Short mmCIF file of C-alpha atoms in Angstrom, two decimals:
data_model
loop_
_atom_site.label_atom_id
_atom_site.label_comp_id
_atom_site.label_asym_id
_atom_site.label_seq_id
_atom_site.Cartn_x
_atom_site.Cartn_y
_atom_site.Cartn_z
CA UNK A 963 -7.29 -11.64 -13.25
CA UNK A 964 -5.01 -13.78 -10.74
CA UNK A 965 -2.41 -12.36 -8.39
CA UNK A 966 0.41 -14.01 -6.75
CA UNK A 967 3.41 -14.03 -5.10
CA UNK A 968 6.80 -15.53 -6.84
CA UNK A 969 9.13 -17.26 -5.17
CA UNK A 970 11.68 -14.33 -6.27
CA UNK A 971 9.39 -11.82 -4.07
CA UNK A 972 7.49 -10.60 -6.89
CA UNK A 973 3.67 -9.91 -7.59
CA UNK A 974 2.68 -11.58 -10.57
CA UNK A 975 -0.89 -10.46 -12.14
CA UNK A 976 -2.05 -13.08 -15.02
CA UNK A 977 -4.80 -11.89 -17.30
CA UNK A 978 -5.50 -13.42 -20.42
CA UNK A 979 -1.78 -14.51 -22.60
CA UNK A 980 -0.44 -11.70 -20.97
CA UNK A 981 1.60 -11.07 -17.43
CA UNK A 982 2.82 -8.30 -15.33
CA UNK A 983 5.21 -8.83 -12.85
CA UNK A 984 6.55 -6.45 -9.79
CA UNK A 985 9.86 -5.53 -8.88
CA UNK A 986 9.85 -4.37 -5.37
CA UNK A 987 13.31 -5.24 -4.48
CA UNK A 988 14.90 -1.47 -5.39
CA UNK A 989 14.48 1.17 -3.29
CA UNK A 990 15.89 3.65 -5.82
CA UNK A 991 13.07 3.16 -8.47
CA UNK A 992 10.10 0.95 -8.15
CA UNK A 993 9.87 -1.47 -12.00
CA UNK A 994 7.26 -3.50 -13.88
CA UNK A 995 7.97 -6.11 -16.31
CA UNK A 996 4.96 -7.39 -19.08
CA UNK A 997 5.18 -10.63 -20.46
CA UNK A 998 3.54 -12.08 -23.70
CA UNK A 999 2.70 -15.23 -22.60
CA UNK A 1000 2.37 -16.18 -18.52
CA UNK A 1001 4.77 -19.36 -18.93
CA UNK A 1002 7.66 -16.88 -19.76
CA UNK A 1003 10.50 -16.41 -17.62
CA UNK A 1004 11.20 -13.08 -15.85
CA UNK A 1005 14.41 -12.51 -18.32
CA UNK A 1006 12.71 -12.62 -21.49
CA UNK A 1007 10.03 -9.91 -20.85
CA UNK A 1008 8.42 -8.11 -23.48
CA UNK A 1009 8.67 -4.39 -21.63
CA UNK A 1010 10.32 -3.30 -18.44
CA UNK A 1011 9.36 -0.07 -16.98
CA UNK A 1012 11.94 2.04 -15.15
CA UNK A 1013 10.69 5.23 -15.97
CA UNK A 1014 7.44 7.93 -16.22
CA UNK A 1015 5.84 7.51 -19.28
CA UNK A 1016 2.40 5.78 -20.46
CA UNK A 1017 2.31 2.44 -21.98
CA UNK A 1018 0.38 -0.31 -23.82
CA UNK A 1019 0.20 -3.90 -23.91
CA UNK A 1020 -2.63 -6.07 -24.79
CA UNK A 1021 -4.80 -5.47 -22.36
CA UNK A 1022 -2.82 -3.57 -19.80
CA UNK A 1023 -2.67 0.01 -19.84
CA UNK A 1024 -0.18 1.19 -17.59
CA UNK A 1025 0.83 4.69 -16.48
CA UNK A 1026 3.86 5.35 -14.31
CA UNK A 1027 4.66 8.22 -12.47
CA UNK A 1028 8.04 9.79 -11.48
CA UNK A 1029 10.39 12.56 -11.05
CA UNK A 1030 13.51 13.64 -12.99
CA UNK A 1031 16.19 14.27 -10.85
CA UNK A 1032 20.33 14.55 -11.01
CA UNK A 1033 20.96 11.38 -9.24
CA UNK A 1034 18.53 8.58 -8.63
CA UNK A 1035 20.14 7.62 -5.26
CA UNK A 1036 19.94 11.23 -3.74
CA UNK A 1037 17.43 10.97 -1.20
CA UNK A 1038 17.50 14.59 -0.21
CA UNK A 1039 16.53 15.88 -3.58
CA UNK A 1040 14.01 13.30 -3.39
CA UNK A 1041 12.81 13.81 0.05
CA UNK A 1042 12.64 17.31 -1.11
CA UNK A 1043 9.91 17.39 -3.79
CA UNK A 1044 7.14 17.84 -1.33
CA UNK A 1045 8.10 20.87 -0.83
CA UNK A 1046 9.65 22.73 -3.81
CA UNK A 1047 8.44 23.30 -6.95
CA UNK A 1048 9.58 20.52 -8.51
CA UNK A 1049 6.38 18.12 -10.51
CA UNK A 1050 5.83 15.08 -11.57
CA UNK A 1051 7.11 14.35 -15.01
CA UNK A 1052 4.53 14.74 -17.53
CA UNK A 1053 3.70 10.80 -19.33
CA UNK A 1054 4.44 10.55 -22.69
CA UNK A 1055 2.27 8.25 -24.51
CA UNK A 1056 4.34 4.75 -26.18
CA UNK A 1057 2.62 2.32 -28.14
CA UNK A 1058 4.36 -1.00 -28.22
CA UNK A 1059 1.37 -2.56 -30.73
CA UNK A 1060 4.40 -2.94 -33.19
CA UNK A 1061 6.49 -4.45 -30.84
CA UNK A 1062 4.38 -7.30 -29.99
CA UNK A 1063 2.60 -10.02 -31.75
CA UNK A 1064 -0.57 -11.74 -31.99
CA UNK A 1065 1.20 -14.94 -31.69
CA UNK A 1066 1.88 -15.12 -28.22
CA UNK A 1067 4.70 -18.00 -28.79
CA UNK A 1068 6.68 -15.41 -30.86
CA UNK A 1069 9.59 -14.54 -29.17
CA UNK A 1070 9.78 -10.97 -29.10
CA UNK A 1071 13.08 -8.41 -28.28
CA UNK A 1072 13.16 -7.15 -24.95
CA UNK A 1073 11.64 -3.48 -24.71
CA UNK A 1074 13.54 -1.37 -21.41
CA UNK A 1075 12.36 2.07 -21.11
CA UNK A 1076 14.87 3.46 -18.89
CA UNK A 1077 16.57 7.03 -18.32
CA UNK A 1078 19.75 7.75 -15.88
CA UNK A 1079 17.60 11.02 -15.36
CA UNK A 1080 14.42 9.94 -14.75
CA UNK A 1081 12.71 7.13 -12.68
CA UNK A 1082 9.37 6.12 -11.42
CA UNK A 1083 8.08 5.64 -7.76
CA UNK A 1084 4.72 4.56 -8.68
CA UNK A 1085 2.75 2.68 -11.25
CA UNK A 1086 -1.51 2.94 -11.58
CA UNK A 1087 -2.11 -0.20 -13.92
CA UNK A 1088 -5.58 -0.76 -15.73
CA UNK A 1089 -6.61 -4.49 -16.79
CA UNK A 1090 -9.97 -5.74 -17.05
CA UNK A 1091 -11.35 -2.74 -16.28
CA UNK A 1092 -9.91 -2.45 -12.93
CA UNK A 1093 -7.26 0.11 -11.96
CA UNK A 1094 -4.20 -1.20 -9.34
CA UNK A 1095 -1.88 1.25 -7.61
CA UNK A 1096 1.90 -0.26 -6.97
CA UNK A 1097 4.41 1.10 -5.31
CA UNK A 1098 7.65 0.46 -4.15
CA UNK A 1099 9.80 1.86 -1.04
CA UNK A 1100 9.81 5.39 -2.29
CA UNK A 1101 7.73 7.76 -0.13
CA UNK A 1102 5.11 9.26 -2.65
CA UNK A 1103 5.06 13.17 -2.12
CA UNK A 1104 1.72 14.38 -0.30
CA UNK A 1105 0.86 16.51 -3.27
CA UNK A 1106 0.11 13.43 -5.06
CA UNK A 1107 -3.31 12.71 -2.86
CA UNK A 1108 -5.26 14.34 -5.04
CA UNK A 1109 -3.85 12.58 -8.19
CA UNK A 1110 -4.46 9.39 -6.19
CA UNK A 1111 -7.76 10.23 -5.29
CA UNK A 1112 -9.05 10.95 -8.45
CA UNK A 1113 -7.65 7.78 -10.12
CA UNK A 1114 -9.27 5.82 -7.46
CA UNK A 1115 -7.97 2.38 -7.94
CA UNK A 1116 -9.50 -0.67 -6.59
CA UNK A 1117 -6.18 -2.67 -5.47
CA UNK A 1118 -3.32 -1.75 -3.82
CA UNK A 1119 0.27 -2.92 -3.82
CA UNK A 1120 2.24 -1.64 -0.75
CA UNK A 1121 5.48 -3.12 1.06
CA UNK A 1122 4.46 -4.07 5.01
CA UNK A 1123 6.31 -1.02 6.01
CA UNK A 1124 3.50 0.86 4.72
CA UNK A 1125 1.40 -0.81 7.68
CA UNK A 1126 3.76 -1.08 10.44
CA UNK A 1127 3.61 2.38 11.56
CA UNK A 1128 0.50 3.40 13.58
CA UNK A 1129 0.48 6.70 14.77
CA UNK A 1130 1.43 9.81 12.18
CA UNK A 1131 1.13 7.10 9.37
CA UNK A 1132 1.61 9.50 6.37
CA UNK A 1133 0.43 6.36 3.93
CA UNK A 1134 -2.47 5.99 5.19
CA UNK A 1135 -3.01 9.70 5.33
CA UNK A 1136 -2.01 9.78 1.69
CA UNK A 1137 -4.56 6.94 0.50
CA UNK A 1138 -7.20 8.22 2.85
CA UNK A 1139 -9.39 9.48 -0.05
CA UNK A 1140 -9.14 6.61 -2.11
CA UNK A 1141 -12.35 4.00 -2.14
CA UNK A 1142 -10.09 0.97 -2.39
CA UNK A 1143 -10.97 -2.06 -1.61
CA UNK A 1144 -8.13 -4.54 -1.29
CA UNK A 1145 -4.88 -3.75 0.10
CA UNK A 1146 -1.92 -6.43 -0.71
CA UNK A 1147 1.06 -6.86 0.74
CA UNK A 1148 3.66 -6.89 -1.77
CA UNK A 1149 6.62 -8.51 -0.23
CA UNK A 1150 7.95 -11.44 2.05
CA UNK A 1151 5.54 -12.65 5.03
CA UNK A 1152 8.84 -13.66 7.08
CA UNK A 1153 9.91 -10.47 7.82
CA UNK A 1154 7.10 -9.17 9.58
CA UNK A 1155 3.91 -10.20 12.09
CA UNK A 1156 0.96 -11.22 10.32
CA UNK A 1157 -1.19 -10.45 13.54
CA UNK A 1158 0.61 -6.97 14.00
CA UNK A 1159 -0.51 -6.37 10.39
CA UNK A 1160 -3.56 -7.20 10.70
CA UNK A 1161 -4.05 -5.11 13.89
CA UNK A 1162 -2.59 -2.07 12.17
CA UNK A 1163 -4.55 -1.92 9.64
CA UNK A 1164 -7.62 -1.96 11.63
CA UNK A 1165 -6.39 0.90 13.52
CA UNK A 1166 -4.81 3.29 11.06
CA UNK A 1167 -6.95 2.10 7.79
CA UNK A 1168 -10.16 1.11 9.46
CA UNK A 1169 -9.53 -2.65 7.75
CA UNK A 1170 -11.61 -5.29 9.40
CA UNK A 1171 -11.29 -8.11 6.67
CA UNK A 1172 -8.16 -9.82 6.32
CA UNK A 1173 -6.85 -12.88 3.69
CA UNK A 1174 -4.20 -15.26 3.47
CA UNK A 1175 -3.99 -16.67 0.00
CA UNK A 1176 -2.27 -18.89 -2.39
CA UNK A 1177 -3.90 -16.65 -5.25
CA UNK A 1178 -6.04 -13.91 -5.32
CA UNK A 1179 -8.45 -13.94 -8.22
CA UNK A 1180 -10.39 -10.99 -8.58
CA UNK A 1181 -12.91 -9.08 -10.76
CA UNK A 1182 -15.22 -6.21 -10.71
CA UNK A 1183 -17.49 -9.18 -10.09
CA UNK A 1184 -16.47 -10.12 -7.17
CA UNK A 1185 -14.73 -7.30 -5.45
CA UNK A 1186 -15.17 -7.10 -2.04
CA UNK A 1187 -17.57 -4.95 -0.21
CA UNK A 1188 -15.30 -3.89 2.72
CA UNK A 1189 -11.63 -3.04 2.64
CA UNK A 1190 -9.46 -6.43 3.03
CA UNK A 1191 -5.66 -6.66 3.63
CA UNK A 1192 -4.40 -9.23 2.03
CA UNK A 1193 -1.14 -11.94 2.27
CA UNK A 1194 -0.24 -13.96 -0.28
CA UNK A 1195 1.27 -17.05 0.25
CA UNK A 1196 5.06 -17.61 -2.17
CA UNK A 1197 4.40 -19.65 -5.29
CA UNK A 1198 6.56 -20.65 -7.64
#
């Protein structure tokens, strides 16, 4: 598979006619678009994912996880799920196989799975036999280590705000379990210091190999041994 970074702040993963794209811009609810074929635009996605649920799409498998709540923009309810009672929403599994074609020049109607209840604040994504953790801005509940750990993804998608704290950083405390192996940076490289990056995750994830790509292309080939931080470069 190849990842980049779009010119609209977006990571784009490419494998085979299909393509999933990011959106970390929201810091109420953390999206994913899939695409039927890689040369279409953003706007004419096959399915965007706004809520919990589980969902199919040629060769991505995605499962998103979220919380059902009053009001999507209350942050104390939110900020508050660590410690009540309150649990994840259980996934219900969609199947889009009708919804999409094996002619990937179709044009297909745009699929949003949405709910002014419910919204996700992180997505584990399985393609090519590889699993990928995104997340957006939302702070994922401690409870959910476990969860994490036992997925175990490969790749992860964090924003740099994940990595600029050093001491008491609860992210790194939350993905200490996990056996990752690549950690990418998942928005712009102007508004942060590469080198400060790079320093902090040496300290707080124990990181000593660091990238800065155009493109990341990656397999379970070719995954690397030691944990790398990664920086994409903006593409178009």
């Amino acid at each position: 598979m190849e990842i980049t970074l779009t010119n609209s702040n977006s990571l784009k993963i490419t494998s085979g006619n299909c393509t999933l794209i990011t959106n970390p811009s929201l810091n109420e609810e953390y999206n994913i678009g899939l695409f039927n074929d890689p040369l279409t635009n953003i706007q004419n996605n096959n399915l965007n994912v706004k809520t919990p649920g589980e969902f199919e799409i040629d060769n991505f498998y995605i499962t998103s996880v979220g919380y059902k709540t009053s009001s999507k923009n209350n942050e104390n309810e939110l900020s508050n799920t660590e410690s009540n009672e309150n649990s994840p929403l259980q996934p219900s599994l969609m199947n889009f196989d009708n919804e999409t074609s094996s002619d990937h020049n179709e044009k297909i109607t745009v699929q949003t799975i949405e709910s002014n209840e419910q919204y996700a604040i992180y997505h584990i994504i399985q393609v090519e036999g590889i699993k990928i953790l995104a997340l957006g801005n939302q702070i994922i509940p401690s409870n959910h280590k476990s969860k994490l750990s036992s997925e175990n993804p490969k790749v992860i998608f964090t924003p740099h705000n994940n990595i600029s704290a050093v001491d008491n950083n609860t992210f790194s405390k939350l993905i200490s379990d996990i056996d990752y192996r690549v950690l990418v940076i998942s928005d712009l490289q102007e508004s942060y210091e590469e080198e400060k990056l790079y320093d902090n995750s040496r300290i707080s994830f124990g990181i000593k190999e660091k990238s800065n790509l155009n493109k990341l292309n990656i397999t379970q080939n070719n995954m690397p041994k030691e944990k790398r931080i990664v920086l994409l470069n903006q593409t178009k």
